[in-house]
PDB file of N, CA and C in Angstrom:
ATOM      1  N   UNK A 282     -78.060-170.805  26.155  1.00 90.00           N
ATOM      2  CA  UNK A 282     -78.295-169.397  25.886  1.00 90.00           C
ATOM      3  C   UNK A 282     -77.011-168.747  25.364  1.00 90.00           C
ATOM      4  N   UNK A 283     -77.209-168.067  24.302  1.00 89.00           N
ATOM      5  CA  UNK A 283     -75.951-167.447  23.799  1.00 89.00           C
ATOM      6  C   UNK A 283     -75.232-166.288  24.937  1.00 89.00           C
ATOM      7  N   UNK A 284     -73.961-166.104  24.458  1.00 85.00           N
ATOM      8  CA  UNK A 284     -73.473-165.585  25.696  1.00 85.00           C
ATOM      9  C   UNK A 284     -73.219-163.960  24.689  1.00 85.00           C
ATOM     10  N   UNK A 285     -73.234-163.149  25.632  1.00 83.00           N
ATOM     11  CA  UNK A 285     -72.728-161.057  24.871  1.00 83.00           C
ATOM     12  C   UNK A 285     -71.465-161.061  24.924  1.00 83.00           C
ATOM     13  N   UNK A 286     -70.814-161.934  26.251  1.00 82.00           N
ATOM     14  CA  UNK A 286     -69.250-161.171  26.500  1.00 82.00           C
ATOM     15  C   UNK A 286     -68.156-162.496  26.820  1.00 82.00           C
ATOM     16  N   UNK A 287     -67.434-162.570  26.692  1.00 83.00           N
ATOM     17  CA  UNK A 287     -66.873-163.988  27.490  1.00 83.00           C
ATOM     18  C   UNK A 287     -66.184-163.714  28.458  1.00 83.00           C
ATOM     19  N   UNK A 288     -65.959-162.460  29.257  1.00 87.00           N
ATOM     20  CA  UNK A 288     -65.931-162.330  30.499  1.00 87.00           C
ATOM     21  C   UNK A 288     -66.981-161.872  31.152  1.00 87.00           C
ATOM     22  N   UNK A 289     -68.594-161.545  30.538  1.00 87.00           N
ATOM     23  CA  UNK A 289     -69.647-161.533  31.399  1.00 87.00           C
ATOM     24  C   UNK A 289     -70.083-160.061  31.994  1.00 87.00           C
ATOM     25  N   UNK A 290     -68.900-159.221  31.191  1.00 88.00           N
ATOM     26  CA  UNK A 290     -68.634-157.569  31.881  1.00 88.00           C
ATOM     27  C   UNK A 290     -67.547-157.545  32.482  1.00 88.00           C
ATOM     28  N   UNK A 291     -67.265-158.569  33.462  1.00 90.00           N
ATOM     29  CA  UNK A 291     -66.340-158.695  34.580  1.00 90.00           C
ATOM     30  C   UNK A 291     -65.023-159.179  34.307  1.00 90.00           C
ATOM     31  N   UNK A 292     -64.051-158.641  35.113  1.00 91.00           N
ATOM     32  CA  UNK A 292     -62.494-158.608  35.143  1.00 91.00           C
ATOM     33  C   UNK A 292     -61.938-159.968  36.462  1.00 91.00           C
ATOM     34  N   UNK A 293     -63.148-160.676  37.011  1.00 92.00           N
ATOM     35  CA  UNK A 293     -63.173-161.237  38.173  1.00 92.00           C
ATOM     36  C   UNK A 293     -62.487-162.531  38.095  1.00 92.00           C
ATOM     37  N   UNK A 294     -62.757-163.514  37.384  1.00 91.00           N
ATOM     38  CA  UNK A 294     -61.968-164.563  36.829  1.00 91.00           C
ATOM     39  C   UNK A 294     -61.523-165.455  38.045  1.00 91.00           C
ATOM     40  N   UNK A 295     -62.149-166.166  38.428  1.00 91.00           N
ATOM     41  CA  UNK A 295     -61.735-167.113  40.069  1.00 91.00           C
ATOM     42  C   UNK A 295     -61.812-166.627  40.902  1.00 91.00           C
ATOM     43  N   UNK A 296     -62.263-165.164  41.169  1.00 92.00           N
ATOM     44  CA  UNK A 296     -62.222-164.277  42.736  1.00 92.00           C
ATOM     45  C   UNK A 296     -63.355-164.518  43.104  1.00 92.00           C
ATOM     46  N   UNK A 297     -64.398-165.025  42.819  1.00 93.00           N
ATOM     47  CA  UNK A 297     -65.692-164.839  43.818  1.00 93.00           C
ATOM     48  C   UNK A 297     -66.220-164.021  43.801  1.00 93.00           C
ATOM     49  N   UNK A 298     -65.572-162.863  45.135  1.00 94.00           N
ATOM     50  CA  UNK A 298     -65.910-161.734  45.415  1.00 94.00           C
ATOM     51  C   UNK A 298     -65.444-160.545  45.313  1.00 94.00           C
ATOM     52  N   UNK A 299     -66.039-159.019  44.487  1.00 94.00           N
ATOM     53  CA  UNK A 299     -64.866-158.272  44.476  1.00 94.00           C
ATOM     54  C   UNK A 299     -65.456-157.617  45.049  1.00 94.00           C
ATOM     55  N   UNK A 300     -64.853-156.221  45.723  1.00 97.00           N
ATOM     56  CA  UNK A 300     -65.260-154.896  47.107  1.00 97.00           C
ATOM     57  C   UNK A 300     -65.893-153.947  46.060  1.00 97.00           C
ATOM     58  N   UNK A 301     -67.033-153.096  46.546  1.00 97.00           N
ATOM     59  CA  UNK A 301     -67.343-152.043  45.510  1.00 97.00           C
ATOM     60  C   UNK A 301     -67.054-150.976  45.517  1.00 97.00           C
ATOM     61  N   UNK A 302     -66.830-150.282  44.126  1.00 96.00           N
ATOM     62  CA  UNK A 302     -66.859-148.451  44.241  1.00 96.00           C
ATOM     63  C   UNK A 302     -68.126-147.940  43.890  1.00 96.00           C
ATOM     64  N   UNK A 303     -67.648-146.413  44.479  1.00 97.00           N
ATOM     65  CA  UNK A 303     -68.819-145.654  44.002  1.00 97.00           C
ATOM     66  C   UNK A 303     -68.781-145.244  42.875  1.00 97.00           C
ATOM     67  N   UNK A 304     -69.824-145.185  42.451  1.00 96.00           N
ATOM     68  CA  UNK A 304     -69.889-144.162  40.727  1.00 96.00           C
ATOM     69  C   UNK A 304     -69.980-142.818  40.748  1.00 96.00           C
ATOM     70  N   UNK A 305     -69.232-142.288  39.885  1.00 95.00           N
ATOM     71  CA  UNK A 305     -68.544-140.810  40.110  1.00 95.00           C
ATOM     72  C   UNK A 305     -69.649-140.312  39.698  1.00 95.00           C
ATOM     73  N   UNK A 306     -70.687-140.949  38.500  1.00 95.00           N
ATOM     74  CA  UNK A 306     -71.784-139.698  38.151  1.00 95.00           C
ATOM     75  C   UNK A 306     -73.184-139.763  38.861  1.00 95.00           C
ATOM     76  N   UNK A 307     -73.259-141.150  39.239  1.00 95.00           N
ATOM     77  CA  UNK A 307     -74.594-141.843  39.977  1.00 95.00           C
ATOM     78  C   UNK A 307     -74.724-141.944  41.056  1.00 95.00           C
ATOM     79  N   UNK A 308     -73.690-142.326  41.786  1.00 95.00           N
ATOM     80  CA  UNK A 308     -73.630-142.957  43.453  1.00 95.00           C
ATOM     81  C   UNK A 308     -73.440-144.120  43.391  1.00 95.00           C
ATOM     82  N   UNK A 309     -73.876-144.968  42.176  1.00 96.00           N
ATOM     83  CA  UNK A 309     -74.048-146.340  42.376  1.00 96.00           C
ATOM     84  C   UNK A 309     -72.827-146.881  42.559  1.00 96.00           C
ATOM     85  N   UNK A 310     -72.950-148.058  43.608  1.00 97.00           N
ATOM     86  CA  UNK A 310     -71.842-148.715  43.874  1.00 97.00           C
ATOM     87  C   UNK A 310     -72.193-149.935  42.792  1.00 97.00           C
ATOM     88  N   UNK A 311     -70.537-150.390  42.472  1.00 96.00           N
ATOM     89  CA  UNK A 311     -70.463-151.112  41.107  1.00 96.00           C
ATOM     90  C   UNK A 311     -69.596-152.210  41.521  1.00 96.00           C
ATOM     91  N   UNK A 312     -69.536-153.353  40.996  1.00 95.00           N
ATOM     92  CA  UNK A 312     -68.131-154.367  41.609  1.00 95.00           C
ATOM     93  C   UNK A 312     -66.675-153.251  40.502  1.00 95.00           C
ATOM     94  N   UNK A 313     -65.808-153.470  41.482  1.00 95.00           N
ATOM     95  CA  UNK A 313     -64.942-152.638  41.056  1.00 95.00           C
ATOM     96  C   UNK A 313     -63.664-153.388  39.469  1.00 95.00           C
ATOM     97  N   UNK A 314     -64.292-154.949  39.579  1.00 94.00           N
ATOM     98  CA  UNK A 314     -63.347-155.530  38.445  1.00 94.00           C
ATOM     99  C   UNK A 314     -64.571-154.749  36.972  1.00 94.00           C
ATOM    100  N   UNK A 315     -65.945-154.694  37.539  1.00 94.00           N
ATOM    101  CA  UNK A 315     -66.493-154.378  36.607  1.00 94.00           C
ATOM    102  C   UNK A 315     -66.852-152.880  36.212  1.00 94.00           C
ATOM    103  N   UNK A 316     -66.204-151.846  36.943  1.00 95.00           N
ATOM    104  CA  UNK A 316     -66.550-150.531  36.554  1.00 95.00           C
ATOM    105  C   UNK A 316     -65.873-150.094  35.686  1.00 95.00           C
ATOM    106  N   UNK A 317     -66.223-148.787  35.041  1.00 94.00           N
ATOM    107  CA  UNK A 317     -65.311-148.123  33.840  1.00 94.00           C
ATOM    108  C   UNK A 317     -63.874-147.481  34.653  1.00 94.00           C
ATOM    109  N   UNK A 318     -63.138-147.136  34.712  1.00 95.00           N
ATOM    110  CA  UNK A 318     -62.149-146.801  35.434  1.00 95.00           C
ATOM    111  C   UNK A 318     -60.781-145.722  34.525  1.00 95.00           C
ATOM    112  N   UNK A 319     -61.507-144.556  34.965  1.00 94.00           N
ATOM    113  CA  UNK A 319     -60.809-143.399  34.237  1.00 94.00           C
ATOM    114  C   UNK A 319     -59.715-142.676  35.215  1.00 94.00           C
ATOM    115  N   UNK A 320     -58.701-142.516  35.061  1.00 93.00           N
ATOM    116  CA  UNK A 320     -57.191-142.051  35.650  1.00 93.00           C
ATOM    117  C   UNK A 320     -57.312-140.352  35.089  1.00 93.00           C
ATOM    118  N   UNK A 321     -57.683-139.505  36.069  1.00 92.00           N
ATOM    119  CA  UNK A 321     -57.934-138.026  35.704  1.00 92.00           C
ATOM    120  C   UNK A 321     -56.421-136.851  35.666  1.00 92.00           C
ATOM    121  N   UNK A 322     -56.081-136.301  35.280  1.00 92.00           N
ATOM    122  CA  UNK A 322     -55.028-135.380  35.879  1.00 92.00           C
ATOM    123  C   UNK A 322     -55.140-133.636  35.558  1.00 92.00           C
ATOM    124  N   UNK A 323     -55.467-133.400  36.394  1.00 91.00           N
ATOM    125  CA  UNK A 323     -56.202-131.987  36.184  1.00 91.00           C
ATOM    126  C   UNK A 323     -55.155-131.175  36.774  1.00 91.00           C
ATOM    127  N   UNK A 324     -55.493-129.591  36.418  1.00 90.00           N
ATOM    128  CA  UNK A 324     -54.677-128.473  36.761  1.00 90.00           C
ATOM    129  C   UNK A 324     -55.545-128.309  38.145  1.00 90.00           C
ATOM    130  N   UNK A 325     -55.024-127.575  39.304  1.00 90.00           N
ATOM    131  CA  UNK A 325     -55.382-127.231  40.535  1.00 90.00           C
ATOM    132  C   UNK A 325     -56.744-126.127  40.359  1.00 90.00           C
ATOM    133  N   UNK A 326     -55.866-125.332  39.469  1.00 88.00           N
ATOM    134  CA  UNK A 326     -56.746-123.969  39.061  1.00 88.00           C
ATOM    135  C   UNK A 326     -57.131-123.796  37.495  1.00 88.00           C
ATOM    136  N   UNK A 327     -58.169-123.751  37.190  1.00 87.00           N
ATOM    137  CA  UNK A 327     -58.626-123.346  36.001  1.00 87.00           C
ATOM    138  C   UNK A 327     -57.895-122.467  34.829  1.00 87.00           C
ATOM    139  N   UNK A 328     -58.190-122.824  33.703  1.00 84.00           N
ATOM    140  CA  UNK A 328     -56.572-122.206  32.519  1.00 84.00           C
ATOM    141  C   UNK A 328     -56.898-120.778  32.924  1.00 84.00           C
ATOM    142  N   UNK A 329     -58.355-120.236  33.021  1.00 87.00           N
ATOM    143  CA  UNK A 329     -58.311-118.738  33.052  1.00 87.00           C
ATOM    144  C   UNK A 329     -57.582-118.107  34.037  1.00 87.00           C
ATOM    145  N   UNK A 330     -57.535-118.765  35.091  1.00 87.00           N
ATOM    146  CA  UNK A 330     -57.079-117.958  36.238  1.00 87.00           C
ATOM    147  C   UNK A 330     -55.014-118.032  36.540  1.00 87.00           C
ATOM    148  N   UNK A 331     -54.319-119.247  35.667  1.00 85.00           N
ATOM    149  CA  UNK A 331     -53.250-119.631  35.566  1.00 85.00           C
ATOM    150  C   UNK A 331     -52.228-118.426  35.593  1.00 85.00           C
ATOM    151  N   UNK A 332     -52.639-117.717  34.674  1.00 83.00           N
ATOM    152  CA  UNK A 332     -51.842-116.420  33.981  1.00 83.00           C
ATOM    153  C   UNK A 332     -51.728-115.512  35.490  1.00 83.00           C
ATOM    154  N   UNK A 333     -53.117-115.097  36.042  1.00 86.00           N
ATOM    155  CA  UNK A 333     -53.185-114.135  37.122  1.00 86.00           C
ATOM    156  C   UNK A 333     -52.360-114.909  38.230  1.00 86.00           C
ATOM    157  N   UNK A 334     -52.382-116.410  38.370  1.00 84.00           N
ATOM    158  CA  UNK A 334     -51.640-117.126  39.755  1.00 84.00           C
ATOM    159  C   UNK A 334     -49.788-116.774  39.535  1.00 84.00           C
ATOM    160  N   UNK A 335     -49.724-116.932  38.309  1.00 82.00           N
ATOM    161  CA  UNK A 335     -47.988-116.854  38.133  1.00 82.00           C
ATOM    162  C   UNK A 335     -47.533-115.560  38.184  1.00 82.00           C
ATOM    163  N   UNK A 336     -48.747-114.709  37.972  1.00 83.00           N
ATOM    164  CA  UNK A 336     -48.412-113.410  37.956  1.00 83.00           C
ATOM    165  C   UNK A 336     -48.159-112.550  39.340  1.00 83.00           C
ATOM    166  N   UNK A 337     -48.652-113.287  40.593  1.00 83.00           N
ATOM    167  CA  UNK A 337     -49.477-113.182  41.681  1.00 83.00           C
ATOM    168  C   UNK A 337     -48.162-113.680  42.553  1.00 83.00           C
ATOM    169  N   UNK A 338     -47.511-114.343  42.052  1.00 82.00           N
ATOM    170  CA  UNK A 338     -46.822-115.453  43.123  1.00 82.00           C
ATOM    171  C   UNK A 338     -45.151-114.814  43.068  1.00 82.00           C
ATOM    172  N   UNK A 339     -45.069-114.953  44.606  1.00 86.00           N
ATOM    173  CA  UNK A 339     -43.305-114.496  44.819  1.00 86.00           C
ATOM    174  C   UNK A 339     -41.877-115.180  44.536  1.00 86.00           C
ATOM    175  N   UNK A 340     -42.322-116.314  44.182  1.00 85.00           N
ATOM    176  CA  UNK A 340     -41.368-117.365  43.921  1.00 85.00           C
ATOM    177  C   UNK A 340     -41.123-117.698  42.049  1.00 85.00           C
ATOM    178  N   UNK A 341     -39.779-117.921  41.933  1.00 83.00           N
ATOM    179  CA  UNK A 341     -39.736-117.824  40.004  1.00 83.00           C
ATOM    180  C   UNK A 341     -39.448-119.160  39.789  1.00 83.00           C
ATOM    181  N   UNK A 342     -40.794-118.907  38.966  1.00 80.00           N
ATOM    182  CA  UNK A 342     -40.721-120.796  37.777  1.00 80.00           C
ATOM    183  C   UNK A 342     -41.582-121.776  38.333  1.00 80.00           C
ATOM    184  N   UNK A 343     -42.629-121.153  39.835  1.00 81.00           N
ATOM    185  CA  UNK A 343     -43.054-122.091  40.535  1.00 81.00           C
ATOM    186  C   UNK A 343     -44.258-122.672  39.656  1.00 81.00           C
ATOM    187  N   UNK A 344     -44.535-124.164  40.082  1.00 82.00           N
ATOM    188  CA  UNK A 344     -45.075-124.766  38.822  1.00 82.00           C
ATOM    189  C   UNK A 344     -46.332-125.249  39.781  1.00 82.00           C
ATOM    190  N   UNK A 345     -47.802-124.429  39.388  1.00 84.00           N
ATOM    191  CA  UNK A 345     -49.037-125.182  40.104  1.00 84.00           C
ATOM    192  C   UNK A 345     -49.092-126.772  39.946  1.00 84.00           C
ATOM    193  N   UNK A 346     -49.510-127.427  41.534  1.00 88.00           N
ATOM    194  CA  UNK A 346     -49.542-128.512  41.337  1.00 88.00           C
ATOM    195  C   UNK A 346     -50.897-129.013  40.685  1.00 88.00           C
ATOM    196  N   UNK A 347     -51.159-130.484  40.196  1.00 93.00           N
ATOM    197  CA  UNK A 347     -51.742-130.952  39.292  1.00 93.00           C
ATOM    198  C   UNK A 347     -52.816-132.172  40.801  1.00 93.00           C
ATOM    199  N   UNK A 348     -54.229-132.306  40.292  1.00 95.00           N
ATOM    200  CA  UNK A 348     -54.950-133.286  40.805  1.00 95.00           C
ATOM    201  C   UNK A 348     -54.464-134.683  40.353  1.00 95.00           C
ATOM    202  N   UNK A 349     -54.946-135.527  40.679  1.00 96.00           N
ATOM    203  CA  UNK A 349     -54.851-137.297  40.334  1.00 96.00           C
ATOM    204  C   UNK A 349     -55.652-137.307  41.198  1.00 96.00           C
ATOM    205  N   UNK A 350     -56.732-138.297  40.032  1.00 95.00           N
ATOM    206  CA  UNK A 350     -57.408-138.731  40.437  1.00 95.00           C
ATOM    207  C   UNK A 350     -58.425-139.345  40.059  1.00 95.00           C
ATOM    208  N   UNK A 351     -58.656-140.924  40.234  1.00 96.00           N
ATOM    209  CA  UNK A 351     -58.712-142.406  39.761  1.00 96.00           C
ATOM    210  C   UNK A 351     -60.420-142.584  40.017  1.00 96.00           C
ATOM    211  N   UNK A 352     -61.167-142.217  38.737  1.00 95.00           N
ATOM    212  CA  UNK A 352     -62.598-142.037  38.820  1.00 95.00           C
ATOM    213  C   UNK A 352     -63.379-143.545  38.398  1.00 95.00           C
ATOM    214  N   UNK A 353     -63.887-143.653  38.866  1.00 96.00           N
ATOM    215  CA  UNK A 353     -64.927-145.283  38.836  1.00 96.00           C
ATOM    216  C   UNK A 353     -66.400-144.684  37.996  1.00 96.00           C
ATOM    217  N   UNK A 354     -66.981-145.577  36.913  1.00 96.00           N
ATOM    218  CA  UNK A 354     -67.711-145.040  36.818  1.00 96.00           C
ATOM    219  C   UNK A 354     -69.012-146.503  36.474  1.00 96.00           C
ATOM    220  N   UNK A 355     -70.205-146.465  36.470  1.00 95.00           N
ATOM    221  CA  UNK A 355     -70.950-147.675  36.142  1.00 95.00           C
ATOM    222  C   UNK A 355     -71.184-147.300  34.880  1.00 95.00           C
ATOM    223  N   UNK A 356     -71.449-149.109  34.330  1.00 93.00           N
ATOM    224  CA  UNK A 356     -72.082-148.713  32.946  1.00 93.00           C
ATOM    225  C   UNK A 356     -72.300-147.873  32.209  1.00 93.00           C
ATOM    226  N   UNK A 357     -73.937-148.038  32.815  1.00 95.00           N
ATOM    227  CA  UNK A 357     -75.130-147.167  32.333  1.00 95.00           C
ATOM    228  C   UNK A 357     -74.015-145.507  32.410  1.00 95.00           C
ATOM    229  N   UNK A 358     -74.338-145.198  33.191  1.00 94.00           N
ATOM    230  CA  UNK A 358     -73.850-143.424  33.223  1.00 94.00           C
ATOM    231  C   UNK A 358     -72.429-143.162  32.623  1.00 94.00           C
ATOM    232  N   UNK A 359     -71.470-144.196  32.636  1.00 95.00           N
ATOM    233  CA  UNK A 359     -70.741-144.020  31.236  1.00 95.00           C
ATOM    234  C   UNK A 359     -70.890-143.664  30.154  1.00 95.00           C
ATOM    235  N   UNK A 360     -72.054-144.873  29.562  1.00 94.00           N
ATOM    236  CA  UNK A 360     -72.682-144.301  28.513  1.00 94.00           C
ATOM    237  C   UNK A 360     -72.989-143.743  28.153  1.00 94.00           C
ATOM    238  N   UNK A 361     -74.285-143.059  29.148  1.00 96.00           N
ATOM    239  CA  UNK A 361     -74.955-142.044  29.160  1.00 96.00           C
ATOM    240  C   UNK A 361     -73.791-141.017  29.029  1.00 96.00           C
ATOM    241  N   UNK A 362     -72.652-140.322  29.613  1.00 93.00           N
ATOM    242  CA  UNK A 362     -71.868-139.614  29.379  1.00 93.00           C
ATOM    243  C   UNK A 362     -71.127-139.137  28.633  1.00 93.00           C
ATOM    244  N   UNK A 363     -70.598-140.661  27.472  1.00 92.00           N
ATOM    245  CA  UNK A 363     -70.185-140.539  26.736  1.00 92.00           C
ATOM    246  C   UNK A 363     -68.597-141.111  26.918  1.00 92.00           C
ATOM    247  N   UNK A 364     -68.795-141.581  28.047  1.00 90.00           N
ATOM    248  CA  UNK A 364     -66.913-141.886  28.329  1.00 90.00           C
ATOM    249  C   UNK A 364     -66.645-142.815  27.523  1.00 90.00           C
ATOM    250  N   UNK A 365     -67.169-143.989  27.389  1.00 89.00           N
ATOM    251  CA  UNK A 365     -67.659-145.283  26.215  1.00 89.00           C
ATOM    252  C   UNK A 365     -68.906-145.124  25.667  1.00 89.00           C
ATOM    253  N   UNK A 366     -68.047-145.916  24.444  1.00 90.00           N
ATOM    254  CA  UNK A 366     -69.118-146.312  23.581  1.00 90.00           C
ATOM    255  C   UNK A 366     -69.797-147.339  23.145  1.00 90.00           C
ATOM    256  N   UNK A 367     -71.123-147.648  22.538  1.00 89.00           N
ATOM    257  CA  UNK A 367     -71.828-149.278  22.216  1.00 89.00           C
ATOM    258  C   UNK A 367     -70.947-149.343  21.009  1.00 89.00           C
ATOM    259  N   UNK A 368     -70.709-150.451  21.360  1.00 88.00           N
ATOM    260  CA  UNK A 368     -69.964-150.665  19.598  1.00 88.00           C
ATOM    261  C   UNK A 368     -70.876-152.424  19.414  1.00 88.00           C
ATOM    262  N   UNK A 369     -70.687-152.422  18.056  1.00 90.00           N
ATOM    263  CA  UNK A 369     -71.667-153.937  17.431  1.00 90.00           C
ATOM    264  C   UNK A 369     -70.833-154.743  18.000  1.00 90.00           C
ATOM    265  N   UNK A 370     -71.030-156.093  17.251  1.00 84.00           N
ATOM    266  CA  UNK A 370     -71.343-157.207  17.386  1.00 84.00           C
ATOM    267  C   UNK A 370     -69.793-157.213  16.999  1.00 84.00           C
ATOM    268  N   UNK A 371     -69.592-156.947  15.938  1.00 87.00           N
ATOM    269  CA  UNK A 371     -68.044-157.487  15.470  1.00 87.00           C
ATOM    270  C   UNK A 371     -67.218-156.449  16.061  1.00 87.00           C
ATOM    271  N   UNK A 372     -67.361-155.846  16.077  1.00 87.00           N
ATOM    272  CA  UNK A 372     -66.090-154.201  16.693  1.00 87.00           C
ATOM    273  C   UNK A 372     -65.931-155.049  18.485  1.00 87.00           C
ATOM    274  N   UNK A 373     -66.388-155.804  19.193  1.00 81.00           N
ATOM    275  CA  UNK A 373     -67.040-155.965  20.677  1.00 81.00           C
ATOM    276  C   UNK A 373     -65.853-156.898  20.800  1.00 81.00           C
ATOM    277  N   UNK A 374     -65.753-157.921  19.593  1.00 82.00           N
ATOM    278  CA  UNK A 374     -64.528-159.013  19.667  1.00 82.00           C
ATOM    279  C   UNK A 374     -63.475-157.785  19.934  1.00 82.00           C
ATOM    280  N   UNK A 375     -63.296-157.130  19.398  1.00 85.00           N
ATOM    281  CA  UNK A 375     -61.749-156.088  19.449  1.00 85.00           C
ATOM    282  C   UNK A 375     -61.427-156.027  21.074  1.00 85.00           C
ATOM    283  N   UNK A 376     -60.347-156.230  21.451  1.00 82.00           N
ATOM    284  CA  UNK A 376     -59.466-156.394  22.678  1.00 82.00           C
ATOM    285  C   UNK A 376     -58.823-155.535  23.060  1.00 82.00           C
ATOM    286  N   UNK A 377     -58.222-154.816  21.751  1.00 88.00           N
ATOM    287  CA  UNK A 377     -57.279-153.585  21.693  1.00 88.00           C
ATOM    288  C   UNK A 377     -57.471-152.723  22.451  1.00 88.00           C
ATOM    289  N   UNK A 378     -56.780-152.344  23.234  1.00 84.00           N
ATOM    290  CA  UNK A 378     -56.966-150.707  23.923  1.00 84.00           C
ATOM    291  C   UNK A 378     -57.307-149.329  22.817  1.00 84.00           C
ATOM    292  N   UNK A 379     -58.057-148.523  22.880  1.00 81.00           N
ATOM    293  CA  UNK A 379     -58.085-147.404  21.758  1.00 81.00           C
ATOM    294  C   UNK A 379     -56.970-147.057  21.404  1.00 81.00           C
ATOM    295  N   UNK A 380     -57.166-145.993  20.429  1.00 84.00           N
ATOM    296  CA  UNK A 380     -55.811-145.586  20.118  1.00 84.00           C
ATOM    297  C   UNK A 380     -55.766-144.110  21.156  1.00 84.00           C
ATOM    298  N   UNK A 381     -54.949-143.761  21.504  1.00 83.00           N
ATOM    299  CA  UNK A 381     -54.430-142.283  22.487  1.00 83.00           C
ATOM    300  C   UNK A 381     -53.853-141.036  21.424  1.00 83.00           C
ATOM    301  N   UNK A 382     -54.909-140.168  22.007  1.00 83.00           N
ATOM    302  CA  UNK A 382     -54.311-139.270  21.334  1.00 83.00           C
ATOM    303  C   UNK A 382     -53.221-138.581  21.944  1.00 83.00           C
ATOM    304  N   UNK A 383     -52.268-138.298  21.204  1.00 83.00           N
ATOM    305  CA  UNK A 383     -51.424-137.701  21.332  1.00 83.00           C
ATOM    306  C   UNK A 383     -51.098-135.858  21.307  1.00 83.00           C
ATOM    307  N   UNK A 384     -50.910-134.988  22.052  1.00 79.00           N
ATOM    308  CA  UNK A 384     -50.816-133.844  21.957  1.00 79.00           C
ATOM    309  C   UNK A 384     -49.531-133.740  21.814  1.00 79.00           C
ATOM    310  N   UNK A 385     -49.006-132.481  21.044  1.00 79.00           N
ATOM    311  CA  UNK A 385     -47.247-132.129  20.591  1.00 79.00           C
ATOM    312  C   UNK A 385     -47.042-131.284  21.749  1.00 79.00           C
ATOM    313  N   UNK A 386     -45.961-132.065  22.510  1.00 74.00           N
ATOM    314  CA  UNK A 386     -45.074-131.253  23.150  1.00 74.00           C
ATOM    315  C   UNK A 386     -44.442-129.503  22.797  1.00 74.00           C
ATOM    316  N   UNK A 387     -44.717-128.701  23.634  1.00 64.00           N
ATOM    317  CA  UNK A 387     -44.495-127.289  23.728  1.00 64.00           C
ATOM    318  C   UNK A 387     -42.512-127.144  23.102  1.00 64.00           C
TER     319      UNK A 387
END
């Protein structure tokens, strides 16, 4: 039988067994070599409200702290989301990490 992937989906490679996560959009628990795995870093407080917090606060230059935080996601509801994409047959060989966009420093 022809094979889709030559790792099968999976990151597992001689382990047997891997522990599962949950899926951030589903619930579903996923083997964790095989979930999508997005690294988040968010502002505490929303951009609208930023202006009123610095404005608000007694201390000068204080800098709101930032979330982290390391989201698991399955397949399917990836997809469905949009975090990845299906790509063909020949684009699937590609190994490469995407390219990152870059934003210009202030």
């Amino acid at each position: 039988m022809t094979k889709k992937r030559r790792n099968g989906g999976r990151n597992k490679h001689g382990r047997g067994h891997v522990k599962r996560v949950p899926c951030a959009l589903s619930g579903r628990f996923v083997p964790k070599d095989k979930a999508i795995k997005r690294f988040v870093v968010r502002n505490i407080v929303e951009s609208a409200a930023i202006g009123d917090m610095q404005e608000a606060t007694a201390y000068d230059g204080y800098t709101l702290p930032k979330i982290y935080v390391k989201m698991y996601y399955c397949v399917d509801s990836a997809v469905h989301a949009r975090i990845v994409r299906v790509r063909s047959v020949a684009t699937r060989r590609n190994r490469a990490p995407p390219r990152r966009i870059r934003r210009p420093r202030d």
